[in-house]
CSV table of C-alpha atoms and ligand atoms in Angstrom, one decimal:
chain,number,residue,atom,x,y,z
A,1,MET,CA,-44.1,32.5,-77.0
A,2,MET,CA,-41.4,29.9,-77.8
A,3,ASN,CA,-38.6,32.2,-76.3
A,4,ARG,CA,-40.5,32.7,-73.1
A,5,TRP,CA,-40.8,29.0,-72.6
A,6,HIS,CA,-37.1,28.7,-73.1
A,7,ALA,CA,-36.4,31.3,-70.4
A,8,VAL,CA,-38.7,29.5,-68.0
A,9,LYS,CA,-36.9,26.2,-68.7
A,10,ARG,CA,-33.6,27.8,-68.0
A,11,LEU,CA,-34.8,29.2,-64.7
A,12,LEU,CA,-36.2,25.9,-63.5
A,13,PRO,CA,-32.8,24.5,-62.3
A,14,MET,CA,-32.1,27.7,-60.4
A,15,LEU,CA,-35.5,27.4,-58.7
A,16,ALA,CA,-34.8,23.8,-57.8
A,17,GLY,CA,-31.4,24.8,-56.4
A,18,LEU,CA,-32.9,27.6,-54.3
A,19,THR,CA,-35.6,25.2,-52.9
A,20,LEU,CA,-32.9,22.8,-51.9
A,21,LEU,CA,-30.9,25.6,-50.3
A,22,LEU,CA,-33.8,26.9,-48.3
A,23,SER,CA,-34.8,23.4,-47.2
A,24,ALA,CA,-31.5,23.3,-45.4
A,25,CYS,CA,-32.5,26.4,-43.4
A,26,GLY,CA,-34.3,24.4,-40.7
A,27,ARG,CA,-31.4,22.9,-38.8
A,28,ALA,CA,-32.5,22.4,-35.2
A,29,ASP,CA,-29.2,23.6,-33.7
A,30,LEU,CA,-28.9,26.7,-35.8
A,31,SER,CA,-32.2,28.0,-37.3
A,32,ALA,CA,-34.7,30.6,-36.1
A,33,LEU,CA,-37.1,28.7,-38.4
A,34,ASN,CA,-36.8,25.6,-36.3
A,35,PRO,CA,-37.2,26.9,-32.7
A,36,GLN,CA,-36.1,24.6,-29.8
A,37,GLY,CA,-37.3,26.6,-26.8
A,38,PRO,CA,-40.3,28.8,-25.7
A,39,VAL,CA,-38.7,32.2,-26.4
A,40,ALA,CA,-37.6,31.2,-29.9
A,41,GLU,CA,-41.1,29.7,-30.5
A,42,GLU,CA,-42.9,32.9,-29.6
A,43,GLN,CA,-40.5,34.9,-31.8
A,44,PHE,CA,-41.1,32.4,-34.6
A,45,GLY,CA,-44.9,33.0,-34.1
A,46,LEU,CA,-44.4,36.7,-34.7
A,47,ILE,CA,-42.4,35.9,-37.9
A,48,LYS,CA,-45.2,33.7,-39.1
A,49,LEU,CA,-47.9,36.3,-38.3
A,50,SER,CA,-46.1,39.1,-40.1
A,51,ILE,CA,-45.3,36.9,-43.1
A,52,ALA,CA,-49.0,35.8,-43.3
A,53,ILE,CA,-50.2,39.4,-43.2
A,54,MET,CA,-47.7,40.5,-45.8
A,55,GLY,CA,-48.5,37.5,-48.0
A,56,PHE,CA,-52.2,38.3,-47.8
A,57,VAL,CA,-51.6,41.9,-48.8
A,58,MET,CA,-49.3,40.9,-51.6
A,59,VAL,CA,-51.9,38.4,-53.0
A,60,VAL,CA,-54.7,41.0,-52.9
A,61,VAL,CA,-52.7,43.8,-54.4
A,62,PHE,CA,-51.3,41.6,-57.2
A,63,ALA,CA,-54.8,40.2,-57.9
A,64,LEU,CA,-56.3,43.7,-58.1
A,65,THR,CA,-53.5,44.9,-60.3
A,66,PHE,CA,-53.8,42.1,-62.8
A,67,TYR,CA,-57.6,42.4,-62.8
A,68,VAL,CA,-57.4,46.1,-63.6
A,69,LEU,CA,-54.6,45.6,-66.2
A,70,PHE,CA,-56.8,43.1,-68.0
A,71,ARG,CA,-60.3,44.6,-67.5
A,72,PHE,CA,-59.4,48.1,-68.5
A,73,ARG,CA,-56.8,47.3,-71.2
A,74,ARG,CA,-56.9,49.3,-74.4
A,75,ARG,CA,-59.1,47.5,-76.9
A,76,LYS,CA,-58.8,47.4,-80.7
A,77,GLY,CA,-60.0,50.6,-82.3
A,78,GLN,CA,-60.3,52.4,-79.0
A,79,ASN,CA,-58.8,55.8,-79.5
A,80,GLU,CA,-60.6,58.1,-77.2
A,81,ILE,CA,-59.3,59.0,-73.7
A,82,PRO,CA,-61.2,57.0,-71.1
A,83,GLU,CA,-63.3,58.6,-68.4
A,84,GLN,CA,-61.0,60.3,-65.8
A,85,VAL,CA,-61.9,59.5,-62.2
A,86,GLU,CA,-60.6,61.7,-59.4
A,87,GLY,CA,-61.3,60.7,-55.9
A,88,ASN,CA,-63.7,58.1,-54.6
A,89,HIS,CA,-64.6,58.4,-50.9
A,90,LYS,CA,-65.7,54.8,-50.5
A,91,LEU,CA,-62.6,53.3,-52.0
A,92,GLU,CA,-60.2,55.7,-50.2
A,93,ILE,CA,-61.8,54.8,-46.8
A,94,ILE,CA,-61.5,51.1,-47.6
A,95,TRP,CA,-57.9,51.2,-48.5
A,96,THR,CA,-57.0,53.3,-45.5
A,97,VAL,CA,-59.0,51.3,-42.9
A,98,ILE,CA,-57.8,47.8,-44.1
A,99,PRO,CA,-54.0,48.6,-43.6
A,100,ILE,CA,-54.8,50.2,-40.2
A,101,VAL,CA,-56.6,47.1,-39.1
A,102,LEU,CA,-53.7,44.9,-40.4
A,103,LEU,CA,-51.2,47.1,-38.5
A,104,ILE,CA,-53.1,46.8,-35.3
A,105,ILE,CA,-53.3,43.0,-35.7
A,106,LEU,CA,-49.5,43.1,-36.1
A,107,ALA,CA,-48.8,45.6,-33.4
A,108,VAL,CA,-50.7,44.1,-30.5
A,109,PRO,CA,-48.8,40.8,-30.2
A,110,THR,CA,-45.5,42.4,-31.2
A,111,VAL,CA,-45.6,45.0,-28.5
A,112,LYS,CA,-46.8,42.4,-26.0
A,113,TYR,CA,-43.8,40.2,-26.7
A,114,VAL,CA,-41.3,43.0,-26.9
A,115,PHE,CA,-42.1,43.8,-23.3
A,116,GLN,CA,-42.3,40.1,-22.3
A,117,PHE,CA,-38.8,39.4,-23.7
A,118,ALA,CA,-37.4,42.4,-21.8
A,119,GLU,CA,-38.6,41.1,-18.5
A,120,ASP,CA,-35.9,41.3,-15.9
A,121,HIS,CA,-35.2,37.9,-14.3
A,122,SER,CA,-31.8,39.0,-12.9
A,123,LYS,CA,-33.2,38.8,-9.3
A,124,ASP,CA,-34.9,35.4,-9.8
A,125,GLU,CA,-33.2,32.9,-7.5
A,126,ASN,CA,-34.7,29.9,-9.4
A,127,ALA,CA,-33.1,31.1,-12.7
A,128,VAL,CA,-29.5,30.4,-13.6
A,129,GLN,CA,-27.8,33.7,-13.7
A,130,VAL,CA,-25.2,34.2,-16.3
A,131,LYS,CA,-23.1,37.3,-16.9
A,132,VAL,CA,-22.1,37.4,-20.5
A,133,THR,CA,-19.1,39.4,-21.7
A,134,ALA,CA,-18.3,39.7,-25.4
A,135,HIS,CA,-14.7,40.1,-26.4
A,136,GLN,CA,-13.1,40.4,-29.8
A,137,TYR,CA,-13.6,37.4,-30.7
A,138,TRP,CA,-14.8,35.2,-27.9
A,139,TRP,CA,-17.5,34.9,-25.3
A,140,GLU,CA,-17.1,34.8,-21.5
A,141,PHE,CA,-19.7,33.3,-19.3
A,142,GLU,CA,-19.7,34.0,-15.6
A,143,TYR,CA,-22.0,32.1,-13.2
A,144,PRO,CA,-22.1,34.2,-10.0
A,145,GLN,CA,-24.3,31.7,-8.2
A,146,TYR,CA,-21.8,29.0,-8.6
A,147,GLY,CA,-18.5,30.9,-8.7
A,148,VAL,CA,-17.6,29.5,-12.1
A,149,THR,CA,-16.4,31.3,-15.2
A,150,THR,CA,-16.0,29.7,-18.6
A,151,ALA,CA,-15.7,30.6,-22.3
A,152,GLN,CA,-17.2,29.7,-25.6
A,153,GLU,CA,-19.6,27.1,-24.2
A,154,LEU,CA,-22.6,28.2,-22.3
A,155,VAL,CA,-23.6,25.1,-20.2
A,156,VAL,CA,-27.2,25.3,-19.0
A,157,PRO,CA,-29.7,23.0,-17.3
A,158,THR,CA,-32.8,22.0,-19.3
A,159,THR,CA,-35.1,22.5,-16.4
A,160,LYS,CA,-34.4,26.2,-15.5
A,161,ARG,CA,-34.8,29.6,-17.0
A,162,ILE,CA,-31.4,31.2,-18.0
A,163,SER,CA,-31.2,34.9,-17.1
A,164,LEU,CA,-28.6,36.8,-19.0
A,165,GLN,CA,-26.9,40.1,-18.2
A,166,LEU,CA,-24.8,41.1,-21.2
A,167,LYS,CA,-22.0,43.6,-21.8
A,168,THR,CA,-18.9,44.0,-23.9
A,169,ALA,CA,-15.3,44.4,-23.0
A,170,ASP,CA,-14.4,46.3,-26.2
A,171,VAL,CA,-16.6,47.1,-29.2
A,172,LEU,CA,-20.3,46.4,-29.7
A,173,HIS,CA,-21.3,42.8,-30.3
A,174,SER,CA,-24.6,41.0,-30.5
A,175,PHE,CA,-25.5,37.8,-28.8
A,176,TRP,CA,-27.6,35.4,-30.8
A,177,ILE,CA,-28.7,31.8,-30.4
A,178,PRO,CA,-31.0,31.4,-33.5
A,179,SER,CA,-32.8,28.3,-32.3
A,180,LEU,CA,-33.3,29.5,-28.7
A,181,MET,CA,-33.6,33.3,-28.7
A,182,GLY,CA,-33.3,36.4,-30.9
A,183,LYS,CA,-30.4,38.9,-30.9
A,184,ILE,CA,-29.4,41.1,-28.0
A,185,ASP,CA,-26.7,43.8,-28.2
A,186,THR,CA,-23.8,43.9,-25.8
A,187,ASN,CA,-23.0,47.5,-24.8
A,188,THR,CA,-20.3,48.9,-22.6
A,189,GLU,CA,-20.4,48.6,-18.8
A,190,GLY,CA,-23.1,50.8,-17.3
A,191,ASN,CA,-25.5,49.9,-20.1
A,192,ILE,CA,-26.2,46.3,-19.4
A,193,ASN,CA,-28.8,44.5,-21.4
A,194,LYS,CA,-30.9,41.7,-20.0
A,195,ALA,CA,-32.5,38.8,-21.7
A,196,TYR,CA,-33.5,35.3,-20.9
A,197,PHE,CA,-34.2,32.0,-22.6
A,198,GLU,CA,-35.0,28.4,-21.9
A,199,ALA,CA,-33.6,25.2,-23.5
A,200,PRO,CA,-35.9,22.4,-22.5
A,201,LYS,CA,-34.4,19.9,-24.9
A,202,ALA,CA,-30.9,18.5,-24.1
A,203,GLY,CA,-28.5,19.2,-27.0
A,204,VAL,CA,-25.9,21.5,-28.5
A,205,TYR,CA,-27.1,24.7,-30.1
A,206,ARG,CA,-24.9,27.1,-32.1
A,207,GLY,CA,-24.5,30.7,-31.1
A,208,LYS,CA,-23.2,33.6,-33.2
A,209,CYS,CA,-22.1,37.2,-32.9
A,210,ALA,CA,-24.6,39.2,-34.9
A,211,GLU,CA,-22.9,42.6,-35.0
A,212,LEU,CA,-20.0,43.3,-37.3
A,213,CYS,CA,-17.2,43.7,-34.8
A,214,GLY,CA,-13.9,43.3,-36.7
A,215,PRO,CA,-12.1,41.0,-39.2
A,216,SER,CA,-13.0,37.8,-37.3
A,217,HIS,CA,-16.6,38.7,-36.6
A,218,ALA,CA,-17.9,35.8,-38.6
A,219,LEU,CA,-15.7,33.4,-36.5
A,220,MET,CA,-17.1,34.6,-33.2
A,221,ASP,CA,-19.1,31.5,-32.6
A,222,PHE,CA,-20.1,29.8,-29.3
A,223,LYS,CA,-22.2,26.8,-28.3
A,224,VAL,CA,-25.0,26.3,-25.8
A,225,VAL,CA,-24.8,22.9,-24.2
A,226,ALA,CA,-28.1,22.0,-22.5
A,227,VAL,CA,-28.0,19.1,-20.1
A,228,ASP,CA,-30.2,17.7,-17.4
A,229,GLU,CA,-30.0,19.1,-13.8
A,230,ALA,CA,-27.7,16.4,-12.5
A,231,ALA,CA,-25.2,16.8,-15.3
A,232,PHE,CA,-25.3,20.6,-14.8
A,233,GLY,CA,-24.5,20.1,-11.1
A,234,LYS,CA,-21.6,17.8,-12.1
A,235,TRP,CA,-20.3,20.3,-14.5
A,236,VAL,CA,-20.1,23.0,-11.8
A,237,GLU,CA,-18.2,20.6,-9.6
A,238,GLU,CA,-15.8,19.6,-12.3
A,239,MET,CA,-15.2,23.3,-13.2
A,240,LYS,CA,-14.2,24.0,-9.6
A,241,ALA,CA,-11.9,21.0,-9.2
A,242,PRO,CA,-8.2,21.8,-8.6
A,243,ALA,CA,-6.0,21.7,-11.8
A,244,VAL,CA,-3.7,18.9,-12.7
A,245,LEU,CA,-0.8,20.5,-14.4
A,246,PRO,CA,1.4,18.7,-17.1
A,247,GLU,CA,3.4,15.9,-15.6
A,248,ASP,CA,6.6,16.6,-17.6
A,249,GLU,CA,8.5,19.2,-15.7
A,250,HIS,CA,9.7,21.2,-18.8
A,251,ILE,CA,6.2,21.3,-20.4
A,252,ARG,CA,4.7,22.3,-17.1
A,253,GLU,CA,7.1,25.2,-16.7
A,254,VAL,CA,6.5,26.4,-20.3
A,255,PHE,CA,2.8,26.1,-19.8
A,256,LYS,CA,2.8,28.0,-16.6
A,257,SER,CA,5.0,30.8,-17.8
A,258,GLN,CA,3.7,31.1,-21.4
A,259,CYS,CA,0.0,30.3,-21.1
A,260,LEU,CA,-1.1,30.7,-17.5
A,261,ALA,CA,-0.1,34.4,-17.7
A,262,CYS,CA,-3.3,34.9,-19.6
A,263,HIS,CA,-5.3,31.7,-19.1
A,264,ALA,CA,-6.7,29.9,-16.1
A,265,ILE,CA,-7.1,26.1,-15.7
A,266,GLY,CA,-8.9,24.8,-12.6
A,267,ASP,CA,-7.7,26.9,-9.7
A,268,GLN,CA,-4.4,27.9,-11.4
A,269,GLY,CA,-3.5,30.9,-13.5
A,270,ALA,CA,-5.2,34.2,-14.5
A,271,PRO,CA,-8.7,34.2,-15.7
A,272,THR,CA,-8.3,37.2,-17.9
A,273,PHE,CA,-8.7,35.2,-21.1
A,274,PRO,CA,-10.7,32.0,-21.9
A,275,ASN,CA,-10.7,29.5,-19.0
A,276,LEU,CA,-9.1,26.3,-20.3
A,277,THR,CA,-10.7,24.0,-17.8
A,278,GLY,CA,-12.2,21.0,-19.7
A,279,ILE,CA,-10.9,22.3,-23.1
A,280,GLY,CA,-10.4,18.7,-24.2
A,281,SER,CA,-14.1,17.9,-24.1
A,282,LYS,CA,-15.5,21.0,-25.7
A,283,GLU,CA,-17.4,21.1,-29.0
A,284,ALA,CA,-14.8,23.3,-30.5
A,285,VAL,CA,-11.4,25.0,-30.0
A,286,ALA,CA,-11.7,28.9,-30.0
A,287,GLY,CA,-15.4,28.4,-30.9
A,288,VAL,CA,-14.6,27.6,-34.6
A,289,LEU,CA,-12.3,24.6,-34.9
A,290,LEU,CA,-14.9,21.9,-34.5
A,291,ASN,CA,-13.8,18.8,-32.6
A,292,GLY,CA,-14.8,15.3,-33.7
A,293,THR,CA,-14.6,13.0,-36.6
A,294,GLY,CA,-17.4,14.2,-38.9
A,295,PRO,CA,-17.1,16.4,-42.0
A,296,GLY,CA,-15.3,19.6,-41.2
A,297,GLU,CA,-14.2,18.3,-37.9
A,298,GLN,CA,-10.8,17.3,-36.5
A,299,PRO,CA,-9.7,15.5,-33.3
A,300,VAL,CA,-9.3,18.0,-30.5
A,301,GLU,CA,-5.6,17.6,-30.2
A,302,GLN,CA,-5.2,18.5,-33.9
A,303,ASN,CA,-7.3,21.6,-33.5
A,304,LEU,CA,-5.4,22.6,-30.3
A,305,LYS,CA,-2.1,22.4,-32.2
A,306,GLU,CA,-3.5,24.3,-35.2
A,307,TRP,CA,-4.7,27.0,-32.8
A,308,ILE,CA,-1.7,27.4,-30.5
A,309,ALA,CA,0.8,27.3,-33.4
A,310,ASP,CA,-0.8,30.3,-35.1
A,311,PRO,CA,-3.9,31.8,-33.6
A,312,GLN,CA,-3.9,34.7,-36.0
A,313,ARG,CA,-4.2,32.4,-39.0
A,314,VAL,CA,-7.4,30.9,-37.5
A,315,LYS,CA,-8.9,34.1,-36.3
A,316,PRO,CA,-7.3,37.2,-37.8
A,317,GLY,CA,-7.0,40.1,-35.3
A,318,ASN,CA,-7.7,38.1,-32.1
A,319,LYS,CA,-5.8,38.9,-28.9
A,320,MET,CA,-3.8,35.7,-28.5
A,321,PRO,CA,-0.2,36.0,-29.8
A,322,ALA,CA,1.6,33.1,-31.4
A,323,VAL,CA,3.8,31.9,-28.5
A,324,PRO,CA,7.2,30.8,-29.6
A,325,LEU,CA,7.4,27.0,-28.8
A,326,THR,CA,9.6,24.2,-30.0
A,327,PRO,CA,7.7,21.4,-31.8
A,328,GLU,CA,8.1,19.2,-28.7
A,329,GLU,CA,6.6,21.9,-26.5
A,330,LEU,CA,3.7,22.4,-28.9
A,331,ASP,CA,3.0,18.7,-29.0
A,332,GLY,CA,3.3,18.3,-25.2
A,333,ILE,CA,1.0,21.2,-24.4
A,334,ALA,CA,-1.6,20.2,-27.1
A,335,LYS,CA,-1.6,16.6,-25.8
A,336,TYR,CA,-1.9,17.8,-22.2
A,337,LEU,CA,-4.8,20.1,-23.0
A,338,ALA,CA,-6.6,17.5,-25.2
A,339,GLU,CA,-6.6,15.3,-22.0
A,340,GLN,CA,-8.4,17.9,-20.0
A,341,LYS,CA,-11.8,16.4,-20.4
A,342,LEU,CA,-14.9,16.8,-18.3
A,343,THR,CA,-17.3,13.9,-17.9
A,344,TYR,CA,-20.5,15.7,-17.0
A,345,ASN,CA,-21.9,15.2,-20.5
A,346,GLU,CA,-20.5,11.8,-21.6
A,347,ASN,CA,-22.9,11.5,-24.5
A,348,SER,CA,-21.6,14.4,-26.5
A,349,ALA,CA,-18.0,14.5,-25.1
A,350,LYS,CA,-15.6,14.4,-28.0
B,401,HEC,C1,-1.6,37.4,-24.2
B,401,HEC,C2,-2.5,36.5,-23.7
B,401,HEC,C3,-2.5,35.0,-24.1
B,401,HEC,C4,-1.4,34.1,-24.1
B,401,HEC,C5,0.0,34.4,-23.6
B,401,HEC,C6,-2.0,32.9,-24.5
B,401,HEC,N1,-3.3,33.0,-24.9
B,401,HEC,FE1,-4.5,31.5,-25.5
B,401,HEC,N2,-6.0,32.9,-25.8
B,401,HEC,C7,-5.9,34.2,-25.6
B,401,HEC,C8,-7.1,34.8,-26.1
B,401,HEC,C9,-7.4,36.3,-26.1
B,401,HEC,C10,-7.9,33.8,-26.6
B,401,HEC,C11,-9.3,34.0,-27.3
B,401,HEC,C12,-9.1,34.2,-28.7
B,401,HEC,C13,-10.4,34.3,-29.5
B,401,HEC,O1,-11.1,33.3,-29.6
B,401,HEC,O2,-10.7,35.4,-29.9
B,401,HEC,C14,-7.2,32.6,-26.4
B,401,HEC,C15,-7.7,31.3,-26.7
B,401,HEC,C16,-7.1,30.1,-26.4
B,401,HEC,C17,-7.6,28.8,-26.6
B,401,HEC,C18,-9.1,28.6,-27.1
B,401,HEC,C19,-10.0,28.5,-25.8
B,401,HEC,C20,-11.4,28.1,-26.0
B,401,HEC,O3,-12.2,28.2,-25.1
B,401,HEC,O4,-11.7,27.5,-27.1
B,401,HEC,C21,-6.7,27.9,-26.3
B,401,HEC,C22,-6.8,26.4,-26.3
B,401,HEC,C23,-5.5,28.7,-25.9
B,401,HEC,N3,-5.8,30.0,-26.0
B,401,HEC,C24,-4.3,28.1,-25.5
B,401,HEC,C25,-3.2,28.8,-25.2
B,401,HEC,C26,-1.9,28.2,-24.9
B,401,HEC,C27,-1.7,26.7,-24.8
B,401,HEC,C28,-1.0,29.2,-24.6
B,401,HEC,C29,0.4,29.1,-24.3
B,401,HEC,C30,1.2,28.4,-25.2
B,401,HEC,C31,-1.8,30.4,-24.7
B,401,HEC,N4,-3.0,30.2,-25.1
B,401,HEC,C32,-1.2,31.7,-24.5
B,401,HEC,C33,-4.8,34.9,-25.0
B,401,HEC,C34,-3.6,34.3,-24.7
B,402,CU,CU1,-18.6,40.2,-32.2
């Protein structure tokens, strides 16, 4: 008895630790357990329903088990073999029918929502259409209604439904915004998946790749930036404004020849790889180097330098080479890019 109490006492700190850990699972920008939009809310409803049913089954089964263990335990001096029971129609019917009823309760809303979430809104003119392309290890967002393409930050208005058509440019990935919608795979062209979500509350939500896709899979993050309608309109305008290239002639030439072969900025360059328009006011560089002054964050210029100097160190296996630059060129380009700020979302601009 004494020993058992010791074991319990030793487990207590671990239980306390786990409770603390789990209590951090409700982050509004990151957690499926703290839904911030209607799609995520309905999905959370399904999670709660299945947990409730499973919890109920567990309690009943455990209670019966302990009752039987206790009630029919072997008593002192009891040496004969107890009565052997084989088959009991009443009981067998009961424990077949109850699980069937439970499964039906689980199946009806699940099937209903599976079909609802697969609804095709790609022809809906009132929805914001976004073509999502997953790349090792970044996300491309094209807005055909507005003629804008961006990367890593999915800017959306709070007032509209966002209709997604998703595909991959290389291997399979999975698009996931835990607090706004569940996962949806990105397949190759010809097998486009559709999904939708709404983000009625302004804010920044974290997105993830949820399909192991290579060495930097865990770094394939993106953000959803939900803003009001006016700010969204302003964002579209700012994205389409002509580029202002670096003032310094040498830096400008290096930037044009070394960077714009792959990247676009404003109306300049090739949009094959992430569009750098407004890179100075994004939440992160390359999705993972968080901009800002909080814990784990750095000023954007610092993050740009870190990224451009050695992209492979930040995200092993990504498709951006380390471009040979002198320290002055690196400084000049990082400073120029850090100044590329959009003002549509002043509140959260870094
Ligand atoms: C061969 C093509 C290529 C060249 C050349 C190139 N990049 Fe990139 N760049 C990429 C790719 C691919 C990514 C996405 C990497 C990832 O996140 O997986 C990227 C990402 C970036 C990002 C992060 C973008 C974002 O939205 O967060 C910045 C900033 C950047 N590059 C700057 C530069 C600069 C500055 C140069 C020139 C010195 C340059 N790149 C040259 C291919 C290139
Ligand atoms: Cu991925």
